[in-house]
Coordinates of C-alpha atoms in Angstrom, one line a residue:
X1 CA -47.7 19.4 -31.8
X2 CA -45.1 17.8 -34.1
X3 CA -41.5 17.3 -32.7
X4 CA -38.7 19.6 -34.3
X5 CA -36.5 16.7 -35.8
X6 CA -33.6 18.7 -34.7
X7 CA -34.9 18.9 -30.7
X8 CA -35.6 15.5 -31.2
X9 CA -32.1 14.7 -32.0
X10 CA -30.7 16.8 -29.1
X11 CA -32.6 14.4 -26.7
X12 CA -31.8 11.5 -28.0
X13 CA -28.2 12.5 -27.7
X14 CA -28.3 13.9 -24.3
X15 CA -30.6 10.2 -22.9
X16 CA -27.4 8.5 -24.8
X17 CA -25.0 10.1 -22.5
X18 CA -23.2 12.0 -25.6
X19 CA -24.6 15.4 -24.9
X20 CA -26.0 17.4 -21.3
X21 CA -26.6 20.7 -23.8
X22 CA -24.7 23.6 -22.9
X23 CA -23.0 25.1 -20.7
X24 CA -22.2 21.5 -20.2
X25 CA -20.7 20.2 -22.6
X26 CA -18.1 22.6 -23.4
X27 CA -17.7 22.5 -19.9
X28 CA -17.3 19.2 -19.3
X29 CA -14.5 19.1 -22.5
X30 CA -12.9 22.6 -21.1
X31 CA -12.2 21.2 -17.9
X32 CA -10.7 17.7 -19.2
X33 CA -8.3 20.2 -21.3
X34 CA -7.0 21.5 -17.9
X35 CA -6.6 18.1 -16.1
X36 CA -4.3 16.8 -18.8
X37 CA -1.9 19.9 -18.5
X38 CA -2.0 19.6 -15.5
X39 CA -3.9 22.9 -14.0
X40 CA -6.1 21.0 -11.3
X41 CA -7.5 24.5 -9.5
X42 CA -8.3 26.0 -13.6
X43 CA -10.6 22.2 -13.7
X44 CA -11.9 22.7 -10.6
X45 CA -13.3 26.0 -11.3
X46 CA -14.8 25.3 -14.0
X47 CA -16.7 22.3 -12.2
X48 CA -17.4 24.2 -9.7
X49 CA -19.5 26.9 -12.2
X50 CA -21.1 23.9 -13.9
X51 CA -22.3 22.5 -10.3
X52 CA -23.5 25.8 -9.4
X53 CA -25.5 26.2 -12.6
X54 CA -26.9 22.6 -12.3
X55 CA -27.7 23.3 -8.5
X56 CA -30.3 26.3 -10.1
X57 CA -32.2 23.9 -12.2
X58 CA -35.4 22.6 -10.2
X59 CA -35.0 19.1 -8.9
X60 CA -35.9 15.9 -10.5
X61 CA -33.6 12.6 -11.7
X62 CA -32.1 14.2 -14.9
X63 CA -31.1 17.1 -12.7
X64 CA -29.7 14.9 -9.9
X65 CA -28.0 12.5 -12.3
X66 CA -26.1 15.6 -13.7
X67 CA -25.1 16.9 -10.5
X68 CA -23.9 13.4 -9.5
X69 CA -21.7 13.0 -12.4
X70 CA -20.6 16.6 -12.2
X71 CA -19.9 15.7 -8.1
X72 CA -17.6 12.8 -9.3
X73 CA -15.7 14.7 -11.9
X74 CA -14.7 17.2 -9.0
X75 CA -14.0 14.5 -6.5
X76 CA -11.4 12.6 -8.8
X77 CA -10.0 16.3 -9.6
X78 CA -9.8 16.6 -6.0
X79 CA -7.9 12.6 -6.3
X80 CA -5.7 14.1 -8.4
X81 CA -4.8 17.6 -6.2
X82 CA -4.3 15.1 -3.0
X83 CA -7.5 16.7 -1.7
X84 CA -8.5 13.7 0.5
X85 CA -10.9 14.9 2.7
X86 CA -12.3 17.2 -0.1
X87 CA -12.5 14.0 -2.4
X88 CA -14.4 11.8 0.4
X89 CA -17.3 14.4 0.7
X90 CA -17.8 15.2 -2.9
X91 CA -17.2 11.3 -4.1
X92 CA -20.0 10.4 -1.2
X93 CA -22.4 13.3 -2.8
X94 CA -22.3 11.9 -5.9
X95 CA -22.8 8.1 -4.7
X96 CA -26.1 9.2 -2.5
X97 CA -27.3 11.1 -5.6
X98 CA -26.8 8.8 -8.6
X99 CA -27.9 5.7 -6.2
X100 CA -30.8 7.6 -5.0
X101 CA -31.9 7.7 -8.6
X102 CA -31.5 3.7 -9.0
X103 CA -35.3 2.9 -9.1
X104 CA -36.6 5.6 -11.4
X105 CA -37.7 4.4 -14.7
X106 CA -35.0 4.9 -17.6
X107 CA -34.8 4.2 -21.0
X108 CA -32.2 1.9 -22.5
X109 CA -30.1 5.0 -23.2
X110 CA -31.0 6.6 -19.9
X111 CA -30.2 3.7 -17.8
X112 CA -26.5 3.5 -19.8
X113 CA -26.2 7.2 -18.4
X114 CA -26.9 6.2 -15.1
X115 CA -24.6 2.9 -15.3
X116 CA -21.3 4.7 -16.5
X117 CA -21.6 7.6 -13.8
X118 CA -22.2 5.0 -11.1
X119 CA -19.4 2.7 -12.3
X120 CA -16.3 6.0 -12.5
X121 CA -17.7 7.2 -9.3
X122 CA -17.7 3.8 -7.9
X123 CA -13.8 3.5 -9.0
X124 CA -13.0 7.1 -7.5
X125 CA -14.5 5.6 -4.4
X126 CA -11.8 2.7 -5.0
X127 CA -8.7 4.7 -5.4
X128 CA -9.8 7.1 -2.5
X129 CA -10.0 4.2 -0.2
X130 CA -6.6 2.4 -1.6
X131 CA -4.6 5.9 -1.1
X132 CA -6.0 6.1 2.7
X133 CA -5.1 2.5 3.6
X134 CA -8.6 1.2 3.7
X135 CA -8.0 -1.8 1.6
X136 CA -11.1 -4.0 2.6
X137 CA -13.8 -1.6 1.7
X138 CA -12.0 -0.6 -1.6
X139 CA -12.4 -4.3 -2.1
X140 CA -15.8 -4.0 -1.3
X141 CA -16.2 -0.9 -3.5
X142 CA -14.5 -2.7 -6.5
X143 CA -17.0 -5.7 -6.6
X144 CA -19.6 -3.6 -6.8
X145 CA -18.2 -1.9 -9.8
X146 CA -17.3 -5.7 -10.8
X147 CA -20.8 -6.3 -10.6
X148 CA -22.4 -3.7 -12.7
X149 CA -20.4 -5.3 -16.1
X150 CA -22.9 -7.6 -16.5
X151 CA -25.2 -4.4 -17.5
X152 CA -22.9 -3.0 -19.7
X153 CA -22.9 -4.1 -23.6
X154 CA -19.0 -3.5 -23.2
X155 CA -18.3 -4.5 -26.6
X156 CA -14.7 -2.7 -26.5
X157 CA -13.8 -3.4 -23.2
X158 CA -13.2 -0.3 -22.0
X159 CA -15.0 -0.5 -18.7
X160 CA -13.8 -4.0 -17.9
X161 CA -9.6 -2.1 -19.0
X162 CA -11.0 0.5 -16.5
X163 CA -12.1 -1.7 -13.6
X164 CA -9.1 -3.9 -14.6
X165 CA -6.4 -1.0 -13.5
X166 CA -8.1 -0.1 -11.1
X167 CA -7.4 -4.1 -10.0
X168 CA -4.1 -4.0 -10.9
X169 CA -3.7 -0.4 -8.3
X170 CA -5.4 -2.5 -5.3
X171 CA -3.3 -5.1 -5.9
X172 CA 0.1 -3.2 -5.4
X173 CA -0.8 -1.3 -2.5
X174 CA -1.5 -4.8 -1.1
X175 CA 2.5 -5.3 -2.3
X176 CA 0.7 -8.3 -4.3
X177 CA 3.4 -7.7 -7.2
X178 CA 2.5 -11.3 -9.2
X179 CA -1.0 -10.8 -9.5
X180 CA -0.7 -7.2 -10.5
X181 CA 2.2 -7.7 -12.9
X182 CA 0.2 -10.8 -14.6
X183 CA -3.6 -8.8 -14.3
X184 CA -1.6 -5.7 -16.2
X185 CA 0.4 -7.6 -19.1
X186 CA -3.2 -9.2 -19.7
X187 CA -4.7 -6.2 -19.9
X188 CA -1.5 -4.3 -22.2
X189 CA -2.4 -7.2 -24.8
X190 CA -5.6 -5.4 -26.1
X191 CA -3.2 -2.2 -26.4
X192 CA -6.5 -0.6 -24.2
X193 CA -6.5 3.4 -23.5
X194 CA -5.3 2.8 -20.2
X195 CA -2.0 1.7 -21.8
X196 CA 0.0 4.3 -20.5
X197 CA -0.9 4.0 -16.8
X198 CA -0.7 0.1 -17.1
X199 CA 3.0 0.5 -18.1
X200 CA 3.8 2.8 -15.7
X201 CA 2.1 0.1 -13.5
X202 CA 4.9 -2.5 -14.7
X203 CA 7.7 0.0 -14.2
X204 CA 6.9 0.3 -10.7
X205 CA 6.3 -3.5 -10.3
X206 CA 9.7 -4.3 -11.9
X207 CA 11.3 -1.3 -10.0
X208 CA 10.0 -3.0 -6.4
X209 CA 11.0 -6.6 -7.5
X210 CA 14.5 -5.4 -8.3
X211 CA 14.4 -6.0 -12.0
X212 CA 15.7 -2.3 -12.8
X213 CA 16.1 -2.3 -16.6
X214 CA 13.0 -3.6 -17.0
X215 CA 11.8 -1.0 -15.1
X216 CA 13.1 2.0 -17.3
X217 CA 11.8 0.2 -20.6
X218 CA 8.3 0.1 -19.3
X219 CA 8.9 3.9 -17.9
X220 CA 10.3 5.0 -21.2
X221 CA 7.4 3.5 -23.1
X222 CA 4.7 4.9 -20.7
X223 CA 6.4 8.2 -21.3
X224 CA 6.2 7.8 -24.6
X225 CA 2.4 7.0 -24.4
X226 CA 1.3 10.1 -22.3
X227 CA 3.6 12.0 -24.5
X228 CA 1.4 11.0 -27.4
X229 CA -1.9 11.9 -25.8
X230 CA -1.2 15.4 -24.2
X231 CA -1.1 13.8 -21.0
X232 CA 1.6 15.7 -18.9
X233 CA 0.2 14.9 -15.1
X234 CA 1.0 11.2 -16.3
X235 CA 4.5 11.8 -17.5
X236 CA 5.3 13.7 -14.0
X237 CA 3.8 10.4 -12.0
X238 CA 6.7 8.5 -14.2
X239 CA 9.4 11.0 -13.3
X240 CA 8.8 10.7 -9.5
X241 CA 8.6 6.6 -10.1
X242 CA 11.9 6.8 -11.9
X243 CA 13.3 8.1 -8.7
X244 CA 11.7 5.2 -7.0
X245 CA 13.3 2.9 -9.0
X246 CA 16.7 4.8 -8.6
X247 CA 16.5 4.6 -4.8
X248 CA 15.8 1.1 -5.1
X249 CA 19.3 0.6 -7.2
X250 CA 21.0 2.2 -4.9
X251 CA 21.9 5.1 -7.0
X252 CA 21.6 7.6 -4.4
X253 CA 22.3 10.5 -6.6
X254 CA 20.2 10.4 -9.4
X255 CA 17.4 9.5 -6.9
X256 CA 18.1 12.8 -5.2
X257 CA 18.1 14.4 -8.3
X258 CA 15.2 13.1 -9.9
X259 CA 12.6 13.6 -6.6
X260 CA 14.1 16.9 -6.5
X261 CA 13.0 17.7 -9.7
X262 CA 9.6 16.0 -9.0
X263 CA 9.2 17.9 -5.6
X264 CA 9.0 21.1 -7.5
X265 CA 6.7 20.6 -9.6
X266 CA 4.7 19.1 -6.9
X267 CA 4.8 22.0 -5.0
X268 CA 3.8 24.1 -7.3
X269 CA 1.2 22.5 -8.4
X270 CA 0.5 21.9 -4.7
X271 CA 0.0 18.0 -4.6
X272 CA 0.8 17.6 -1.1
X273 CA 0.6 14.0 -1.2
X274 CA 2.9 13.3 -4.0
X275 CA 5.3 15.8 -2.5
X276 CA 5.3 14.2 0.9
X277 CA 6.3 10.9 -1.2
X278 CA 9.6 12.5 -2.1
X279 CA 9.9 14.5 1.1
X280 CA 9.8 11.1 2.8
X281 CA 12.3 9.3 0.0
X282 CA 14.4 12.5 0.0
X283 CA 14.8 12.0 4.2
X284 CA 15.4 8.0 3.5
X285 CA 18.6 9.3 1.8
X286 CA 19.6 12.3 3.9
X287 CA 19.7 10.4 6.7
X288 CA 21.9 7.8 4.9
X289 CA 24.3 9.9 4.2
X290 CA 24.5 11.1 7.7
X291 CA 22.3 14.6 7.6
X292 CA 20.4 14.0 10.9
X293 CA 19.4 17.7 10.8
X294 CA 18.2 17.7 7.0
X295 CA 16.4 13.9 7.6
X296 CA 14.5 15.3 10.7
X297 CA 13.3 18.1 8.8
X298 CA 11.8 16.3 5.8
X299 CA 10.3 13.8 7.3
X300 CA 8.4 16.5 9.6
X301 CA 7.5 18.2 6.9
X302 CA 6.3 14.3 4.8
X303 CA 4.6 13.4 8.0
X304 CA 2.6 16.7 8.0
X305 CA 1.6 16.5 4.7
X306 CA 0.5 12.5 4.7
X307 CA -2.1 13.7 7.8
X308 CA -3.0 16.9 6.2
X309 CA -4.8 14.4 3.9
X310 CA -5.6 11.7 5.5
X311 CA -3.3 8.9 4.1
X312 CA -3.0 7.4 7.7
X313 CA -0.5 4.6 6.6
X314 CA 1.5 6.6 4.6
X315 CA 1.7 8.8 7.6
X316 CA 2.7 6.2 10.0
X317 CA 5.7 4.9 7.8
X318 CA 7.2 8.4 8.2
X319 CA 6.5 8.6 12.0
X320 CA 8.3 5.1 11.7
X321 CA 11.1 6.8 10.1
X322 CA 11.1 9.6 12.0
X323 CA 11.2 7.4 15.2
X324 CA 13.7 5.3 13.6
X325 CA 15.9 8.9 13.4
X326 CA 15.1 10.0 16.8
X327 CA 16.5 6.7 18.2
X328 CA 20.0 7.4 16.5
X329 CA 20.2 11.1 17.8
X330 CA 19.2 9.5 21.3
X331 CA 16.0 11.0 21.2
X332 CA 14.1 8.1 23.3
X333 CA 10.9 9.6 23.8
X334 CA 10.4 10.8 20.8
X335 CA 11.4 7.8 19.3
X336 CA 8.6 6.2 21.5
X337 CA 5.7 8.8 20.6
X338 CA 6.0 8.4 16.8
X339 CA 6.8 4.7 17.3
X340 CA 3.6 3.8 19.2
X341 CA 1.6 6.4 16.6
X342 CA 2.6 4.9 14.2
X343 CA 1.6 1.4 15.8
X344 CA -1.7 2.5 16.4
X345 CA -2.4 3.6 12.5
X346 CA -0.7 -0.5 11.9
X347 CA -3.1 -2.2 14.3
X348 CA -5.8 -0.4 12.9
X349 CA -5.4 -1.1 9.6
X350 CA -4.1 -4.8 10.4
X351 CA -0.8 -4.3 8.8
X352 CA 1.1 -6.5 11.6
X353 CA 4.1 -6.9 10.2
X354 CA 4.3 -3.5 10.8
X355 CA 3.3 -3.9 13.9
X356 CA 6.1 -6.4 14.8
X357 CA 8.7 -4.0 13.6
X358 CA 7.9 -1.3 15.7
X359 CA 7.6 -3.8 18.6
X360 CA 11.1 -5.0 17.8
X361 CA 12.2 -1.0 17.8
X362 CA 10.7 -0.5 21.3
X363 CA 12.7 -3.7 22.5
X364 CA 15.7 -2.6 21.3
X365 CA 15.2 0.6 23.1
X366 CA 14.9 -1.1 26.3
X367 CA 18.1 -3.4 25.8
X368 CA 19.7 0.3 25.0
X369 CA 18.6 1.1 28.4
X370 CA 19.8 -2.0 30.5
X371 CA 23.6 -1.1 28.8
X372 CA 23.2 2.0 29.7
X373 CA 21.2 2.1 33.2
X374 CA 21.6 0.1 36.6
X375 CA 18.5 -1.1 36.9
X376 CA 19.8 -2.8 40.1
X377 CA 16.8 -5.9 41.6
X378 CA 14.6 -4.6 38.7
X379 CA 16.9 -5.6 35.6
X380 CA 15.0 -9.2 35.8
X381 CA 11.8 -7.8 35.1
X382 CA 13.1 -4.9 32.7
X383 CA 14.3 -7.8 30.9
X384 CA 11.5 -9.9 31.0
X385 CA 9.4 -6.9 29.3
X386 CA 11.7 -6.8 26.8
X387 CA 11.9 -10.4 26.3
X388 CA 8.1 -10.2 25.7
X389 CA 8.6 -7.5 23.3
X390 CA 11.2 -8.9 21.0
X391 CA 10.8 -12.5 20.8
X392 CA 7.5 -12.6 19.5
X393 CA 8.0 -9.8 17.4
X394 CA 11.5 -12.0 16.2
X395 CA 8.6 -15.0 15.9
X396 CA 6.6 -13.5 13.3
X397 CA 9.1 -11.5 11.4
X398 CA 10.9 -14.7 11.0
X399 CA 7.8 -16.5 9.4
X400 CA 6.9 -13.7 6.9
X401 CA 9.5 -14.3 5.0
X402 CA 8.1 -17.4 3.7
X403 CA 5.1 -15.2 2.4
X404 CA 7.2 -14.5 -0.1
X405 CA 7.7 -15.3 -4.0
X406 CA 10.7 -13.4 -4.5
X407 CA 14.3 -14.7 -3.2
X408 CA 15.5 -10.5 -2.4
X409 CA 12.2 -9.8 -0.5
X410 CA 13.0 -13.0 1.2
X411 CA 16.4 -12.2 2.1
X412 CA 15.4 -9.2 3.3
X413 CA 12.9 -10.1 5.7
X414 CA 15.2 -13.1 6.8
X415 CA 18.2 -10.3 7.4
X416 CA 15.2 -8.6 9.6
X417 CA 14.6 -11.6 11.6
X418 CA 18.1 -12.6 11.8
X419 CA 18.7 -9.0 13.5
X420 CA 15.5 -9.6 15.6
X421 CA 16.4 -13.6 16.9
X422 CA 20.3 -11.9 17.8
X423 CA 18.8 -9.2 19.8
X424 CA 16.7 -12.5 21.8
X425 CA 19.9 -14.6 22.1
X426 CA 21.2 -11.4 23.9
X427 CA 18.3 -10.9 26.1
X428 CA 18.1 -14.3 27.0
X429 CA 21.9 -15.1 28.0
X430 CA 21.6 -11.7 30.1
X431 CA 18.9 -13.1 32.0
X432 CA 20.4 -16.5 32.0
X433 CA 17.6 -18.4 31.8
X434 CA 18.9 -21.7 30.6
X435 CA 15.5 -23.3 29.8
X436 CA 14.4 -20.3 27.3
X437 CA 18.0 -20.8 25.3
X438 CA 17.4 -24.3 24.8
X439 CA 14.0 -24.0 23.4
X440 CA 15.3 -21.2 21.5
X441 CA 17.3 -23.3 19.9
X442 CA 15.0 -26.6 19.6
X443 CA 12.4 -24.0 17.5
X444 CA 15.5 -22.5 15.1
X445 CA 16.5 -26.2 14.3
X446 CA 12.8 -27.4 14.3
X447 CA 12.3 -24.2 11.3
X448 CA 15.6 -24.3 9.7
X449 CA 15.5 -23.2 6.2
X450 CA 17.3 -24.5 3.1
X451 CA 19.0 -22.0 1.4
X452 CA 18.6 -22.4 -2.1
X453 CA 20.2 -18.8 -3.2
X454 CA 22.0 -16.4 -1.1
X455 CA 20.4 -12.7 -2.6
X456 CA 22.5 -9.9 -1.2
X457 CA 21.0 -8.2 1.2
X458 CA 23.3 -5.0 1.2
X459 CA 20.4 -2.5 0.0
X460 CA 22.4 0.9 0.0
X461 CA 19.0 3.2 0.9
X462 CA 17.0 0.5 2.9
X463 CA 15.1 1.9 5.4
X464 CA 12.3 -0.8 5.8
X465 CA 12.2 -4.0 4.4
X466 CA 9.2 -4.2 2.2
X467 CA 5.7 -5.5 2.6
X468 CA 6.0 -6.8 -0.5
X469 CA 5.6 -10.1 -3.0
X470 CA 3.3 -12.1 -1.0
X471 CA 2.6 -15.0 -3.2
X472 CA -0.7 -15.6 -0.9
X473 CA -2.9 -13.8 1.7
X474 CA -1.8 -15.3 5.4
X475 CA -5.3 -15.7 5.9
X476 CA -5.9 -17.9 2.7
X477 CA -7.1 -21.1 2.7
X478 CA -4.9 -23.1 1.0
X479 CA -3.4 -26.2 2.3
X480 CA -0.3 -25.6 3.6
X481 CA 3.1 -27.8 1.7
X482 CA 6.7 -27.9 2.6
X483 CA 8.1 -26.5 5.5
X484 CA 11.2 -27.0 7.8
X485 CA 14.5 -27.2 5.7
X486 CA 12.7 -27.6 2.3
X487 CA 10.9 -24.0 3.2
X488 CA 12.8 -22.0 0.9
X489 CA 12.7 -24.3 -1.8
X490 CA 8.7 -24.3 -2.0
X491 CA 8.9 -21.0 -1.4
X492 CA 10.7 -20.4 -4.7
X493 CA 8.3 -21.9 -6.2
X494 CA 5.3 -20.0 -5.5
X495 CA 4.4 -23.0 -3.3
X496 CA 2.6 -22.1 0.3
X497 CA 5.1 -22.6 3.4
X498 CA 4.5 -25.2 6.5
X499 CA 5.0 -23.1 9.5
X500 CA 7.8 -25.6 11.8
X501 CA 5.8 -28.2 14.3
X502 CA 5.8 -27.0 18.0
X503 CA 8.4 -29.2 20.1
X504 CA 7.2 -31.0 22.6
X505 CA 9.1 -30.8 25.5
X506 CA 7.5 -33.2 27.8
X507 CA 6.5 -36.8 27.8
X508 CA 3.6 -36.0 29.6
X509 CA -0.1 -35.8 27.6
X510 CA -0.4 -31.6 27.0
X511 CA 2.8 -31.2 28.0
X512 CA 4.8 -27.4 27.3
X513 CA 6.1 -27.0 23.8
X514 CA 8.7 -24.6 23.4
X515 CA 8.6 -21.2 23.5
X516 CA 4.8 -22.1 24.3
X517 CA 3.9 -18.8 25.8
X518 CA 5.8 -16.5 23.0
X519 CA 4.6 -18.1 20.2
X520 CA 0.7 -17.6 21.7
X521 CA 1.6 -14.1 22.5
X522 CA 2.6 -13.7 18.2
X523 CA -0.4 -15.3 17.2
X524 CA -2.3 -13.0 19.1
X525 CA -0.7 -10.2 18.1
X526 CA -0.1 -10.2 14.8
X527 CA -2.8 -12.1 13.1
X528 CA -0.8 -15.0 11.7
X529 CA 1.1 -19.0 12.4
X530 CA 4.0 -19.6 13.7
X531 CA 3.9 -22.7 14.5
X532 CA 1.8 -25.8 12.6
X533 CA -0.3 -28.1 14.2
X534 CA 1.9 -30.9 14.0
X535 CA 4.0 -32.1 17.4
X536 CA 7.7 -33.2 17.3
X537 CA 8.6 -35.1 20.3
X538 CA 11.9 -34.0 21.5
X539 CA 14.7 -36.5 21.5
X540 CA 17.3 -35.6 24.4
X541 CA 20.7 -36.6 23.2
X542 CA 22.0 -40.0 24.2
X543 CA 25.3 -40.6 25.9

């Protein structure tokens, strides 16, 4: 029996990945109309009566590829909603369904089919493990996407624009700000679909590397560019990032303002994650200007939303907030049980810095408590706990610094540290211990930097310094270059940072170097050098 030319036509369409027939592909089209509005329930309704009208057909590949890419479409609706959990199961789904399909033979258009629905369900996979702090296996996730290019005939470059912001996302919320500002303005010079988000992208890069102006231009033009397509989800992502930026001038105002304004329409479109991002911004500022009551209550209300769905660090930088509140109403043990929480979610997720903040919080707690307490025969060993606390928590913030490109995020960290190494003078001239002040001292001259510029560090809404502008992983490879007082100077360079040599204080073969126990106790800890491999005698001073 002859083919009808016009059926014949249809399939071809339909094995090219142009067409699934109807319902489907006024579906698919009808449901893309509502996720540019945005009207994220209205799209997943209409997924959700396309799934259960694929779910009817009998089984076999076709049917399972469709459900897979219809699977995917509802788990990066549920992206968009802040449906985490949601997004997990339906994102997984899809994965076991369009790789279960991998060795069935397919047609040059077929196989195309397959290789686009694996590679956006592959990046949905990415962002959901990004936005729930699981940074490794979105790695993981992305070279596999990475890896299927070589199939595409990606003449236009689309997939490689798509896998490419997907790139330039991973490499923010690793606060990797160089490589994502240099991956996006390669990618903006094709002027690619993506353009809008990659500008947006840049805004929020300039906004966190305190180049404000900048900032608005690339906001302004992204606004522009979703303006242009329809796209009015993406405009309200650069109206909450505008407030970003204004809470990183300092203009406390029109921050308030603008995540106001953003928190409304959040809520009512009922994106709890995006709302608990200005709940938690809108605390940062209450608190500043001295609303205990009103900061308590936001950041409740942030915290409950981050682990509502499941974006564990998110989560723990509110509880570190919130503890950071509780400590200046006098709340100790609260203060404790969302610090240590929030520890927890740090260590799991090896974000140590972190880690060595809160450590430094729960030291300062227990200096608190020896000014305020008689801890009569016990005060040596309360302050030998908090000794073992702060100083190598004061260690490692004090070497971050140098993980750093930019001279603010520098001077940040360093007014950290500075904060953190005061706190161990204190401890250590309370306990008198003549021996720890003098290698205290023999390791801050051993490490002393040269100040090349002085960036202030009088940030008006600081709550944290950030985790941000590493020029290099601290695990990296590299060979280590300058250090001591030429640290700054490679630093500003882009140049990797010595760690200073350990002081020897002892003639003797394997003799103690100083602060010998404290710095092992930091390396343990927190993942990263404090001190180099190279020995410095130390030279007493002659009379």
């Amino acid at each position: 029996m002859q083919e009808d030319p016009e059926d014949a036509a249809e399939q071809e369409e339909q094995a090219a990945g142009l067409s699934y027939g109807e319902p489907f592909d006024s579906g698919f089209a009808l449901a893309e109309r509502h996720q540019l509005t945005p009207d994220l329930p209205a799209a997943l309704a209409v997924y959700g009566e396309l799934l259960a009208v694929a779910e009817s057909f009998e089984d076999s590949p076709d049917v399972r590829l469709l459900r897979g890419h219809l699977l995917s479409d509802v788990g990066t609706v549920q992206l968009a909603a802040t449906d985490l959990p949601g997004a997990a199961l339906s994102i997984g789904r899809s994965l076991d369904l369009v790789r279960g399909i991998a060795s069935v033979p397919m047609g040059p258009n077929g196989r195309r089919l397959w290789l686009e629905v694996l590679l956006k369900t592959l990046l949905a996979r990415v962002e959901l493990l990004r936005r729930t702090g699981q940074f490794d296996d979105a790695q993981e996730a992305m070279d596999e996407a990475t890896a299927l290019l070589s199939e595409f005939d990606d003449l236009e470059g689309l997939r490689t624009d798509e896998i490419g912001l997907s790139r330039v996302h991973l490499l923010m919320d690793r606060s990797a700000w160089g490589a994502a500002e240099e991956l996006a303005s390669a990618l903006l010079t094709d002027a690619p679909p993506a353009e809008p988000y990659l500008l947006d992208c840049l805004g929020v890069v300039c906004a966190s590397t305190v180049r404000f102006a900048q900032a608005e231009d690339y906001f302004a033009r992204a606004e522009e560019a979703y303006l242009t397509l329809g796209h009015h989800a993406g405009r309200q992502q650069v109206l909450s990032h505008r407030a970003y930026a204004a809470l990183r001038a300092g203009d406390l105002d029109r921050a308030e303002e603008l995540y106001a304004e953003a928190a409304e329409i959040f809520e009512r479109q009922r994106q709890a994650e995006d709302l608990a991002v200005c709940e938690q911004a809108r605390a940062a500022i209450a608190a500043h200007r001295g609303d205990a009551a009103g900061a308590a209550a936001l950041t409740a209300s942030s915290l409950a939303r981050f682990q509502q769905v499941g974006a564990a660090i998110a989560a723990a930088d509110t509880m570190l907030m919130g503890a950071r509140h509780a400590y200046e109403r006098g709340d100790i043990d609260e203060m404790k049980r969302l610090a240590q929480g929030a520890r927890d979610v740090y260590q799991e997720r090896g974000v140590y810095e972190r880690c060595a903040q809160v450590d430094l919080m729960l030291a300062r707690t227990l200096e608190d408590n020896l000014n305020r307490t008689d801890h009569g025969v016990h005060e040596r060993t309360s302050l030998a706990n908090a000794l073992s606390l702060a100083l190598p928590a004061a260690l490692t913030l004090e070497a971050a610094r140098y993980d750093f490109a930019s001279a603010h995020a520098r001077s940040q960290w360093l007014q950290l540290a500075d904060e953190a190494m005061q706190l161990v003078f204190r401890l250590a001239l309370r306990s008198n211990d003549q021996g720890l002040i003098f290698e205290l001292v023999e390791h801050r001259c051993a490490g002393a930097s040269l100040a090349l510029n002085h960036t202030s560090t009088a940030d008006k809404a600081a709550v944290f310094p950030d985790a941000a502008m590493k020029t290099y992983a601290p695990d990296d490879d590299a060979p280590l270059t300058l250090g001591g007082i030429a640290a700054e100077a490679a630093a500003s360079v882009g140049l990797r940072v010595a760690p200073p040599p350990k002081i020897v204080m002892s003639a003797e073969a394997g003799g103690r170097t100083a602060l010998q126990e404290y710095v092992q106790a930091a390396e343990f800890r927190y993942h990263r050098r404090i001190v180099s491999e190279e020995e410095v005698p130390f030279c007493p001073p002659t009379i």
